[in-house]
Short mmCIF file of C-alpha atoms in Angstrom, two decimals:
data_model
loop_
_atom_site.label_atom_id
_atom_site.label_comp_id
_atom_site.label_asym_id
_atom_site.label_seq_id
_atom_site.Cartn_x
_atom_site.Cartn_y
_atom_site.Cartn_z
CA MET A 8 -10.67 76.32 242.34
CA PHE A 9 -9.91 72.61 242.82
CA CYS A 10 -13.07 71.73 240.86
CA LEU A 11 -11.81 73.87 237.96
CA LEU A 12 -8.41 72.20 237.97
CA CYS A 13 -10.04 68.74 238.01
CA LEU A 14 -12.06 69.79 234.96
CA MET A 15 -8.90 71.00 233.21
CA CYS A 16 -7.02 67.83 234.14
CA PHE A 17 -9.67 65.22 233.33
CA GLY A 18 -11.93 67.09 230.93
CA GLU A 19 -15.21 66.37 232.68
CA ARG A 20 -17.15 67.50 235.69
CA LEU A 21 -16.58 64.94 238.40
CA GLU A 22 -19.07 64.02 241.09
CA GLU A 23 -18.56 65.89 244.34
CA GLU A 24 -17.63 62.68 246.16
CA VAL A 25 -14.91 61.93 243.60
CA ILE A 26 -13.50 65.47 243.82
CA GLU A 27 -13.36 65.16 247.61
CA ARG A 28 -11.39 61.89 247.32
CA VAL A 29 -8.95 63.45 244.85
CA GLU A 30 -8.54 66.55 247.02
CA GLU A 31 -7.95 64.47 250.15
CA ALA A 32 -5.32 62.34 248.42
CA MET A 33 -3.52 65.42 247.09
CA ARG A 34 -3.69 67.15 250.48
CA ASP A 35 -2.14 64.13 252.20
CA VAL A 36 0.78 64.30 249.78
CA LEU A 37 1.28 68.01 250.45
CA LEU A 38 1.15 67.71 254.22
CA ASN A 39 3.77 64.95 254.23
CA PHE A 40 6.03 66.50 251.60
CA SER A 41 8.64 68.10 253.87
CA ARG A 42 8.73 65.07 256.17
CA LEU A 43 9.32 62.63 253.31
CA ASN A 44 11.63 64.84 251.23
CA VAL A 45 14.69 63.50 253.09
CA LEU A 46 14.10 60.06 251.57
CA ALA A 47 15.21 61.33 248.16
CA LEU A 48 18.62 62.46 249.47
CA PHE A 49 19.91 59.07 250.64
CA PRO A 50 17.37 56.50 249.40
CA ARG A 51 19.34 53.36 250.29
CA LEU A 52 20.45 54.50 253.73
CA SER A 53 17.08 56.05 254.59
CA ARG A 54 15.34 52.69 254.15
CA PHE A 55 17.10 51.54 257.29
CA VAL A 56 17.00 54.85 259.17
CA PHE A 57 13.40 55.88 258.36
CA PRO A 58 11.39 52.69 257.73
CA ASN A 59 8.16 54.30 258.97
CA ARG A 60 8.52 57.18 256.55
CA TRP A 61 9.02 54.77 253.66
CA ALA A 62 5.88 52.93 254.74
CA LYS A 63 4.01 56.24 254.75
CA LEU A 64 5.35 57.08 251.29
CA TYR A 65 4.06 53.79 249.86
CA GLU A 66 0.71 54.34 251.58
CA LEU A 67 0.36 57.80 250.03
CA LYS A 68 1.33 56.48 246.60
CA GLU A 69 -1.18 53.62 246.76
CA ASN A 70 -3.95 55.98 247.83
CA ARG A 71 -3.08 58.47 245.06
CA ASP A 72 -3.02 55.68 242.44
CA ARG A 73 -6.31 54.27 243.66
CA VAL A 74 -7.98 57.65 243.16
CA LEU A 75 -6.33 58.88 239.93
CA ILE A 76 -5.83 55.76 237.81
CA PRO A 77 -9.58 55.12 237.17
CA LEU A 78 -9.98 58.75 236.08
CA ILE A 79 -6.99 58.50 233.73
CA ARG A 80 -8.17 55.21 232.24
CA GLY A 81 -11.60 56.73 231.76
CA ARG A 82 -10.09 59.35 229.45
CA GLY A 83 -8.46 56.77 227.18
CA GLY A 84 -11.56 56.36 225.00
CA ASN A 85 -11.28 54.69 221.64
CA ARG A 86 -8.67 57.15 220.33
CA GLU A 87 -5.63 57.70 222.51
CA GLY A 88 -4.90 61.33 223.30
CA GLU A 89 -8.34 62.61 222.34
CA GLY A 90 -10.37 61.69 225.42
CA THR A 91 -14.03 60.80 225.45
CA ASP A 92 -15.61 64.12 224.42
CA GLU A 93 -14.84 67.36 222.62
CA ILE A 94 -12.82 68.80 225.52
CA VAL A 95 -9.09 68.11 225.26
CA ALA A 96 -7.93 67.77 228.84
CA TYR A 97 -4.44 67.77 230.31
CA VAL A 98 -4.48 64.00 230.73
CA ASP A 99 -5.43 63.58 227.03
CA THR A 100 -2.23 65.33 225.99
CA LEU A 101 -0.25 63.01 228.26
CA ILE A 102 -1.88 59.89 226.83
CA GLY A 103 -0.92 60.96 223.32
CA LEU A 104 2.58 62.17 224.23
CA THR A 105 5.70 60.45 222.90
CA ILE A 106 9.29 60.90 224.07
CA PRO A 107 11.67 61.19 221.09
CA GLU A 108 14.75 61.00 223.34
CA ASP A 109 13.61 57.59 224.56
CA GLY A 110 12.87 55.88 221.28
CA GLY A 111 9.50 57.55 220.78
CA ARG A 112 7.87 55.62 223.59
CA LYS A 113 4.68 56.79 225.27
CA LEU A 114 4.38 57.66 228.93
CA ASP A 115 3.52 54.74 231.17
CA GLU A 116 0.62 54.89 233.59
CA GLY A 117 2.81 55.67 236.59
CA GLU A 118 4.36 58.67 234.85
CA ILE A 119 0.92 60.01 233.88
CA VAL A 120 -0.29 59.63 237.47
CA SER A 121 2.74 61.56 238.75
CA LEU A 122 2.26 64.37 236.23
CA CYS A 123 -1.47 64.67 237.03
CA SER A 124 -0.68 64.74 240.74
CA GLU A 125 1.90 67.48 240.15
CA PHE A 126 -0.62 69.46 238.06
CA LEU A 127 -3.29 69.30 240.76
CA ASN A 128 -0.96 70.04 243.68
CA ALA A 129 1.03 72.84 242.07
CA GLY A 130 -2.12 74.44 240.73
CA THR A 131 -3.94 74.65 244.05
CA ASP A 132 -1.65 74.84 247.06
CA THR A 133 0.57 77.62 245.76
CA THR A 134 -2.38 79.78 244.71
CA SER A 135 -4.41 79.21 247.87
CA THR A 136 -1.34 79.94 250.00
CA ALA A 137 -0.67 83.19 248.11
CA LEU A 138 -4.34 84.15 248.49
CA GLN A 139 -4.22 83.66 252.26
CA TRP A 140 -1.09 85.82 252.57
CA ILE A 141 -2.69 88.60 250.50
CA MET A 142 -5.93 88.55 252.49
CA ALA A 143 -3.97 88.54 255.75
CA ASN A 144 -2.21 91.72 254.67
CA LEU A 145 -5.52 93.31 253.66
CA VAL A 146 -6.82 92.56 257.14
CA LYS A 147 -3.66 93.96 258.70
CA HIS A 148 -3.61 97.04 256.44
CA GLN A 149 -7.18 98.30 256.27
CA GLU A 150 -6.21 101.34 254.21
CA VAL A 151 -4.99 99.05 251.42
CA GLN A 152 -8.21 97.04 251.53
CA GLU A 153 -10.29 100.20 251.20
CA LYS A 154 -8.26 101.33 248.19
CA VAL A 155 -9.00 97.98 246.53
CA PHE A 156 -12.70 98.35 247.33
CA ASP A 157 -12.80 101.92 245.99
CA GLU A 158 -11.20 100.76 242.73
CA ILE A 159 -13.81 97.98 242.43
CA GLN A 160 -16.58 100.51 242.93
CA ARG A 161 -15.19 102.69 240.17
CA ALA A 162 -14.75 99.76 237.81
CA VAL A 163 -18.03 97.82 238.26
CA GLY A 164 -20.28 99.82 240.60
CA ASP A 165 -22.52 98.53 243.39
CA GLY A 166 -23.82 94.98 243.42
CA GLU A 167 -21.93 93.78 240.36
CA GLU A 168 -19.67 90.74 240.38
CA VAL A 169 -16.14 91.45 239.24
CA ARG A 170 -15.66 89.58 235.98
CA GLU A 171 -12.46 88.60 234.22
CA GLU A 172 -12.72 91.45 231.73
CA ASP A 173 -13.14 93.97 234.59
CA LEU A 174 -9.77 93.02 236.08
CA GLN A 175 -7.92 94.70 233.22
CA ARG A 176 -9.02 98.09 234.56
CA MET A 177 -7.85 97.47 238.12
CA THR A 178 -4.23 98.53 238.34
CA TYR A 179 -4.16 98.87 242.13
CA LEU A 180 -5.55 95.35 242.54
CA LYS A 181 -2.75 94.03 240.33
CA ALA A 182 -0.22 95.91 242.47
CA VAL A 183 -1.67 94.32 245.63
CA VAL A 184 -1.31 90.83 244.15
CA LEU A 185 2.25 91.50 243.00
CA GLU A 186 3.18 92.91 246.40
CA GLY A 187 1.75 89.81 248.04
CA LEU A 188 3.88 87.59 245.81
CA ARG A 189 6.97 89.71 246.46
CA ARG A 190 6.58 89.84 250.22
CA HIS A 191 5.26 86.28 250.68
CA PRO A 192 6.22 84.02 247.76
CA PRO A 193 4.60 80.59 248.35
CA GLY A 194 7.91 78.90 247.51
CA HIS A 195 11.14 80.37 248.87
CA PHE A 196 13.05 78.34 246.27
CA VAL A 197 12.27 77.41 242.70
CA LEU A 198 13.35 74.09 241.19
CA PRO A 199 17.17 73.91 240.95
CA HIS A 200 18.81 74.37 237.56
CA ALA A 201 21.94 72.64 236.24
CA VAL A 202 24.73 74.65 234.65
CA ALA A 203 25.50 73.40 231.12
CA GLU A 204 28.93 75.05 230.99
CA GLU A 205 31.30 76.52 233.55
CA VAL A 206 30.37 80.14 234.19
CA GLU A 207 31.66 82.97 236.37
CA VAL A 208 29.13 85.15 238.20
CA GLU A 209 30.45 88.21 240.06
CA GLY A 210 33.75 86.51 240.78
CA PHE A 211 32.30 83.13 241.70
CA VAL A 212 33.00 80.16 239.42
CA VAL A 213 30.06 77.78 238.96
CA PRO A 214 31.41 74.50 237.56
CA LYS A 215 29.77 72.66 234.69
CA GLY A 216 26.99 70.35 235.86
CA ALA A 217 26.55 72.08 239.24
CA SER A 218 23.03 72.52 240.58
CA VAL A 219 22.02 76.11 241.29
CA ASN A 220 19.21 77.11 243.63
CA PHE A 221 17.60 80.55 243.55
CA LEU A 222 16.57 82.24 246.79
CA VAL A 223 13.25 83.62 245.57
CA ALA A 224 12.23 85.20 248.87
CA GLU A 225 15.60 86.90 249.33
CA MET A 226 15.31 88.47 245.88
CA GLY A 227 12.01 90.06 246.84
CA TRP A 228 13.46 91.31 250.12
CA ASP A 229 16.69 92.72 248.69
CA ARG A 230 17.22 96.24 250.13
CA THR A 231 19.38 97.24 247.18
CA VAL A 232 16.37 96.74 244.88
CA TRP A 233 13.35 97.41 247.09
CA GLU A 234 12.89 100.31 249.49
CA ASN A 235 11.74 99.07 252.93
CA PRO A 236 11.24 95.56 251.51
CA MET A 237 9.52 94.07 254.57
CA GLU A 238 6.68 96.60 254.36
CA PHE A 239 3.50 95.72 252.46
CA LYS A 240 3.34 98.62 250.03
CA PRO A 241 1.50 97.95 246.72
CA GLU A 242 2.09 101.55 245.60
CA ARG A 243 5.71 100.66 244.82
CA PHE A 244 4.51 98.91 241.63
CA LEU A 245 2.66 102.05 240.50
CA GLU A 246 5.46 104.57 240.94
CA GLU A 247 6.30 106.57 237.84
CA GLY A 248 9.35 105.22 236.09
CA PHE A 249 9.26 101.87 237.89
CA ASP A 250 10.11 99.22 235.31
CA PHE A 251 8.87 95.77 236.21
CA ASP A 252 8.43 92.47 234.40
CA ILE A 253 7.37 89.44 236.44
CA THR A 254 8.66 87.05 233.77
CA GLY A 255 12.22 88.31 234.26
CA SER A 256 12.79 88.76 230.53
CA ARG A 257 14.27 92.25 231.04
CA GLU A 258 15.55 92.35 234.61
CA ILE A 259 14.90 90.02 237.51
CA LYS A 260 13.76 91.92 240.60
CA MET A 261 11.56 89.10 241.93
CA MET A 262 10.71 85.69 240.51
CA PRO A 263 7.88 83.94 242.39
CA PHE A 264 7.16 81.91 239.22
CA GLY A 265 10.78 81.35 238.22
CA ALA A 266 12.16 82.78 234.98
CA GLY A 267 13.37 81.80 231.55
CA ARG A 268 12.34 78.67 229.64
CA ARG A 269 11.45 76.86 232.87
CA ILE A 270 9.14 79.56 234.21
CA CYS A 271 5.94 78.23 235.79
CA PRO A 272 3.45 77.45 232.97
CA GLY A 273 0.60 78.38 235.31
CA LEU A 274 1.74 81.99 235.77
CA GLY A 275 -1.13 83.55 233.83
CA LEU A 276 -3.79 81.33 235.41
CA ALA A 277 -2.45 81.95 238.93
CA LEU A 278 -2.45 85.74 238.53
CA LEU A 279 -5.97 85.61 237.08
CA HIS A 280 -7.23 83.49 239.97
CA LEU A 281 -5.60 85.71 242.59
CA GLU A 282 -6.95 88.94 241.11
CA TYR A 283 -10.42 87.46 240.62
CA PHE A 284 -10.70 85.97 244.11
CA VAL A 285 -9.26 88.99 245.93
CA ALA A 286 -11.52 91.39 244.02
CA ASN A 287 -14.71 89.46 244.71
CA LEU A 288 -13.86 88.69 248.34
CA VAL A 289 -13.27 92.39 249.00
CA ARG A 290 -16.36 93.41 247.00
CA GLU A 291 -18.61 91.12 249.06
CA PHE A 292 -17.14 91.61 252.54
CA LYS A 293 -15.15 93.95 254.72
CA TRP A 294 -12.36 91.85 256.24
CA THR A 295 -11.21 92.71 259.77
CA ALA A 296 -9.30 90.90 262.48
CA ARG A 297 -11.28 89.01 265.10
CA GLU A 298 -11.79 90.97 268.27
CA GLY A 299 -8.67 90.74 270.39
CA ASP A 300 -6.62 89.16 267.57
CA VAL A 301 -3.54 90.52 265.84
CA VAL A 302 -2.66 89.25 262.38
CA ASP A 303 0.49 87.15 262.79
CA LEU A 304 2.63 86.96 259.63
CA SER A 305 4.98 84.30 261.01
CA GLU A 306 5.82 81.53 258.56
CA LYS A 307 6.21 77.78 258.59
CA GLN A 308 7.25 75.25 255.95
CA GLU A 309 4.77 72.77 254.52
CA PHE A 310 4.72 72.00 250.79
CA THR A 311 4.78 75.80 250.45
CA ILE A 312 5.58 78.54 252.98
CA VAL A 313 2.29 79.00 254.85
CA MET A 314 1.09 81.11 257.76
CA LYS A 315 2.27 79.60 261.03
CA HIS A 316 -1.02 80.74 262.58
CA PRO A 317 -3.71 80.55 259.86
CA LEU A 318 -5.76 83.65 259.23
CA TRP A 319 -8.92 84.09 261.29
CA SER A 320 -10.95 87.14 260.38
CA HIS A 321 -14.35 88.75 260.86
CA LEU A 322 -16.40 89.27 257.69
CA THR A 323 -19.00 92.01 257.41
CA PRO A 324 -21.20 92.11 254.28
CA ARG A 325 -20.64 95.30 252.29
#
């Protein structure tokens, strides 16, 4: 998955050694995110209170720049914004981008590095975290895993890889992925939004300019919306008469990707990846808990909400 995102970002297949350096730099940023997040709250004061954390922040930035800047400069080519081959990559669009609100200037190199870093981190950690939560629940709930396998058998038969076009016929698989995102959203908050005008919501006045955070996890666990919300029950998305839209354009019942104009632009790609990986992992192997182990669904905060005790499972070829 990370190789694919590197291709989308930089428009060329990178050598394995380069991909490993990029992945390591991005992983270091993710693992230190929660520890360094406090520096943004009180930047002046924190320089005196947390000097070691500031030193770590600069170290991470220098390492990230050392890895990404040569790749970005390599996409400049002779024509800005078009890259060096026929593929138009994410970084090509950034090189050619202008900002009308700031006099039509182009992005500087530091801004492009930050946006590429955000693209690579947001496109991998959230999806891999969601995938681990889903597979953990399939290990814990063997009957659900067998229903997924039976649907795969009906859709593609024995010995056939599940392809993208096959996924359209797998409604139960889609329900499993949605239930995983409802029960274990990788981010318990989305990015805060600012209120343009004063507004009243159910008796509460939100003043103009106030920042509003959305409790994504709490929405998915709301007992007034979801029956037995802490249970992993994909069938709830297949019930007759159940109206659901993950984009929140009709009614917001859960919003793991946000909603509205600022909804995650990677929504479609993330759902495709999750369905594809889950389908092929279940098609190839029967996933069970290691002997003597119990699947622990406790959480902890990293860049995303991950399993406190990572999943260990026994794989048996189908």
